[in-house]
Amino acid sequence: MYELRQVDKHFPGVHALKAVDFKVNRHEIVGLVGENGAGKSTLMKVIYGAYQPDGGDITIDGTVVRFQNPRQAMNHGIGMVFQEQSLILNLTVMENIFLGYEQQFVKFGVIDWKAMAQAAKRQLAKVKLDIDPATTTSDLSFAQRQLVELAKVLTLEERIDGDLVILLDEPTSVLAKEEVELLFGLVRDLTKRASFIFVSHRMDEVLELSDRIYVMKDGAVVDVVAHDEAEVDAIQHKMVGREVDKEYYREQKQKPYDAGTVLVGFDKVSCGRRYSDISFDLHPGEVLCLVGTEGSGREAILRTIFGLDSPTAGTVTIKGEPVTRFAAQGGVSRGVGYIPRERKIEGIVAGMNVYENMTLSQMGNYSSGGVLKVGEEKSLARAWIERLGIKTPDVYKDCGGLSGGNQQKVVLAKWRSGGADIMLLDHPTRGLDIGAKEDVYEMIREMSDAGVGIILVADTLEEAIGLSHTILVIKDGAFQKRFDGTPGAKPTLYDLVHHMI
Amino acid sequence: MSFERIKPHFPWITLLVLVLLVGIANPSFFDPAGLLSLVSDVVPLFIMALGMTFAIYIGGIDLSVQQMANLVTVIATVYLANFGIGVALIAVAAGFIIGAFSGFVTTRLYVPSFVSTLAMGFVALSAAKYLSGQRALYMDAELRDASFGWMFGRTAGVPHELVIALVLLAIAWFLQTRTTFGRALKAVGSGELAAVASGLNVDRVKILAFAISGVFAAIAGLIFSVKLSGGDANLANGFLLLAIVAVLVGGTPLTGGVGGVVNTAIGTLIVMVIRAAMVYLEIDATQQQMVFGIVLIAAIALTIDRSKLRGVVK
C-alpha cells in the first residue's frame, strides 16, 4: 500500500539513502533496525515528509505522491509518534490532541470545550487510556504521554480517507517492562486501524512485534526478514555488515600502553542523574572507549573530565591532582583536549579562519601582554596544515567553509599543537567520508604512540572495538563491564551489545 | 554575484551612494569646512556607537549607553570644580563599573543583555536625576577651558574632537584585531559554544565587552558635556537609537561575530549623511526619529544572520 521505490537522498558529502526500497502493507507492523548513522532517521524523515528524496518515488496505492512537509504527509495518512515527545506540557491533553485542528470545535468564534473533551475521550479510548481530557499534560506519566501522542496521531483516522501509516520512533526507550507489553498489545490491536513502522534499538522488541524487519546499513536496505525467519544473531551480523577490517582501524599499529602511570583517575564518580559510581583509570598511550546507547552517560563523563559538568560525588584526579573546581579553563590548563560531537557548533568557530581556530585554546602561547603574535600563529597553522594534510587554500580560509574532515583536523591540530596529552573524542568520525575517517584513525594511533591518553566515544561499535585498548560498557549511567581490547583478543560486537541493552 | 557575497561591502557602498546622492542634490554638501563641522558634530555619537559595537559584536546589546552618557554629563558638571580634569577618570570609572555590572548580571544571573542594560540604564538615569536635582547644570567657563579646553581647538585646520575620535577608533581597532581579548570577542560572537569548549573564560570576555561599552559611553558623555558646557539628566536623549543604527548599518549584525569598529565608523558616517539629507529635505526634527526607526528595522533585517537564529525569534 505505502511504498518507497529506489529512494535516494544526498547531503553535502554524504550519500544518506542509497536506492532504498521499502514497503508497508495494510495492517502490517514493519520493523526497522540499523546502527547509528545507518540511515534510519533519514528514511523516517523521508517517510513522514520532513525530507524530500532526491531520487526515486513514494507511492500510496500505486499513485506517486510528493510531500513538501509533514503536514502534507499527514493529510495522506502518515503520522509520526516522536521519540522526543512532541506534546506541549502546559496544555491539557485534549488541547494537545487537537493542536492545530481546533476549528472543528469552534462555535460562534469560541471553542466548545465540551465537544472537544468528548472527541478527545473517543481518541483516548482508542489507546485505552482512561484519563480526564482536561488534565494538564505535565501531570501525566511518561508512558501516558506516549499514549496521548499515539492518540493524537490516530485522529488522522477521522480526518482523512484511506489508510494510516504510523511511525513509532524508539517508543519503548523510556518505558518499563510492563508498559512496553501494554504498548505492544495496543499496537497489535490497532493494526486493524493502521499499519505501523517500528524503529528501535532493542532487537528483541523489534523481533517480537514486527511482521517484517528491514535491516539498514550505510544508507541501504541490506535485508528484509520475515517475523518467522528472524534471528537476532543473523540480523546483527547484517547490521554490521562486513567482517571487521583490521587494516581499517590500524590494529597493527596498536601498541601496549604505559600501565604504570595514571593520567585520569575516576573514583566512584557520579554526576546527578546522568551517570553514577563510575571508576576507571586512563593511562598514557591508552585508547579507552566508552560504549553504550544514546543517553547512557558517555558524553557526560567526557564533559566532566573537560570541566564542563561538575560531578556530584566521587573524586576525579588528573595527573595525580584531584580536581576541585570544574571549569573548561581548568581542563585546558591541565592538558585536556576535547573534540565535541557537534563539530560545527562546539568544535570549530565558523567565521574564524584556520589560524584563529587553531590558537583559540592557547592564545596565551601566541601573545605577549595580551597582544597577539599573528605571524607566529600563521606559521603554526602552516606547519599543522602540512603535518595533517589539511586541505585549505591558505591560513585565511574561514573554517566554516572547510569540509567536515578538514574541520576535524583543525580541531585536532588546535589541541595537539597546544600540547594536550589527554584527548576526549566524542564521535570524532561522525558524518565524515571513509577517507577522512581513516585519517582520523591514523591520527588516533599517532597520538597514542606519542603517549596521549585518549577517551573515545565512537560512532559505531566496530570503530570502538577496532580502535580501543580498553572498553567500558555503560548502560543507563551505570558501569556494566570492562573489556580488554588487545589485538587478537578483542571482544566481539555481540559481547558488547549483550551488555549495552 | 550573490547577495551574501556583496553583503560585507554593503555599508561603504551605501555610504558612497548616499554621499553622491546628497552631493548631487546639494553641491554645497562637499564644502570642506561644512563637511568637517558635520563630522565633528557626530563625534560623541560615534564614540558611543564605538562602545556599543563591542556589546553587539558578542551578540548582545547595550541599551544603557544613552543614560550612561546622561549620568556622566551630570557627574562632569557637578565635580568639575572639585577635581578638574580628574572628572574624566571618574567618568571612565563610572562607565566601567556600570557596564561591568550589566555584564555580570547578563552572564552570571542569566538576564538577557537587553533587559540588564535597560535596567542599568534606568539606574544611571535615576542617579543622574538625583545628582542634578532634576535641573540643568552649567559648567564654569573658566574651569572648563582650563581642564578641557584642549578638546575643541584646531590644529592645522583639523578639529581636536576629530583627532580624539580617530585615536579612540585606533585603540578600539587594536583591541578588536590585535589582542587576545579581541580574538576572544570574535569567538564568542561567532560561536560561543566552541569558545567555551576551547576553554575561554567566556563570562569574563562578555563582562569586559559591556564594561568597554560603558567606558566609551562615558567618554561620549564627557565630550558632549564639555561641548555644551553643562550637564542634565536628559542631555544625551536621542543618542541611543542613532548609536544602534550606526552599528547596524555599519554591518555588525545583532547576531554578532562579524563587522566591528571600522564598520561602525562607516555606519556613523551613514547616519551623519542621512541626517544632513533630512536637513536639506527640510524634514522636521520631530520626524527624524521616525526615519531612523525605519532605517534601523531595515538594517537589522538586512544584516542579521538567520542561520544563527535557529528559527525562533521572540
Short mmCIF file of N, CA and C in Angstrom, two decimals, chain A residues 36 128 155 160 184 218 230 256 281 351 357-358 360 393 425 442 478:
data_model
loop_
_atom_site.label_atom_id
_atom_site.label_comp_id
_atom_site.label_asym_id
_atom_site.label_seq_id
_atom_site.Cartn_x
_atom_site.Cartn_y
_atom_site.Cartn_z
N ASN A 36 23.63 3.32 14.53
CA ASN A 36 23.63 4.78 14.40
C ASN A 36 24.26 5.16 13.08
N LYS A 128 -6.90 3.08 24.90
CA LYS A 128 -7.27 2.52 26.20
C LYS A 128 -6.72 3.32 27.36
N THR A 155 -6.00 10.61 15.44
CA THR A 155 -7.08 11.49 14.98
C THR A 155 -7.10 11.55 13.46
N ILE A 160 -8.92 11.85 7.58
CA ILE A 160 -8.61 11.58 6.18
C ILE A 160 -9.27 10.28 5.73
N PHE A 184 2.69 -2.78 23.28
CA PHE A 184 2.72 -3.75 22.20
C PHE A 184 1.33 -4.36 21.96
N ASP A 218 24.71 1.64 6.25
CA ASP A 218 25.32 2.62 5.34
C ASP A 218 24.33 3.17 4.32
N ALA A 230 13.25 -14.56 11.49
CA ALA A 230 14.19 -13.61 12.08
C ALA A 230 14.99 -14.24 13.22
N PRO A 256 50.99 -1.61 23.21
CA PRO A 256 50.57 -1.62 24.62
C PRO A 256 50.78 -0.25 25.24
N ASP A 281 40.69 4.13 35.20
CA ASP A 281 41.94 4.87 35.06
C ASP A 281 42.29 4.97 33.59
N GLY A 351 33.36 31.28 10.79
CA GLY A 351 33.52 32.73 10.77
C GLY A 351 34.92 33.12 11.19
N ASN A 357 41.33 29.63 14.62
CA ASN A 357 40.75 28.46 15.27
C ASN A 357 41.81 27.64 15.99
N MET A 358 42.98 27.51 15.37
CA MET A 358 44.00 26.64 15.96
C MET A 358 44.55 27.20 17.26
N LEU A 360 42.90 29.17 19.35
CA LEU A 360 41.83 29.66 20.24
C LEU A 360 41.98 29.16 21.67
N PRO A 393 42.91 26.35 1.02
CA PRO A 393 43.73 27.16 0.11
C PRO A 393 44.84 27.91 0.87
N LEU A 425 37.50 12.34 22.73
CA LEU A 425 36.95 12.35 21.38
C LEU A 425 35.50 11.88 21.42
N GLU A 442 44.17 7.14 11.83
CA GLU A 442 45.63 7.27 11.76
C GLU A 442 46.12 8.24 12.86
N ALA A 478 25.18 3.56 34.41
CA ALA A 478 25.87 2.66 35.34
C ALA A 478 26.86 1.78 34.59
#
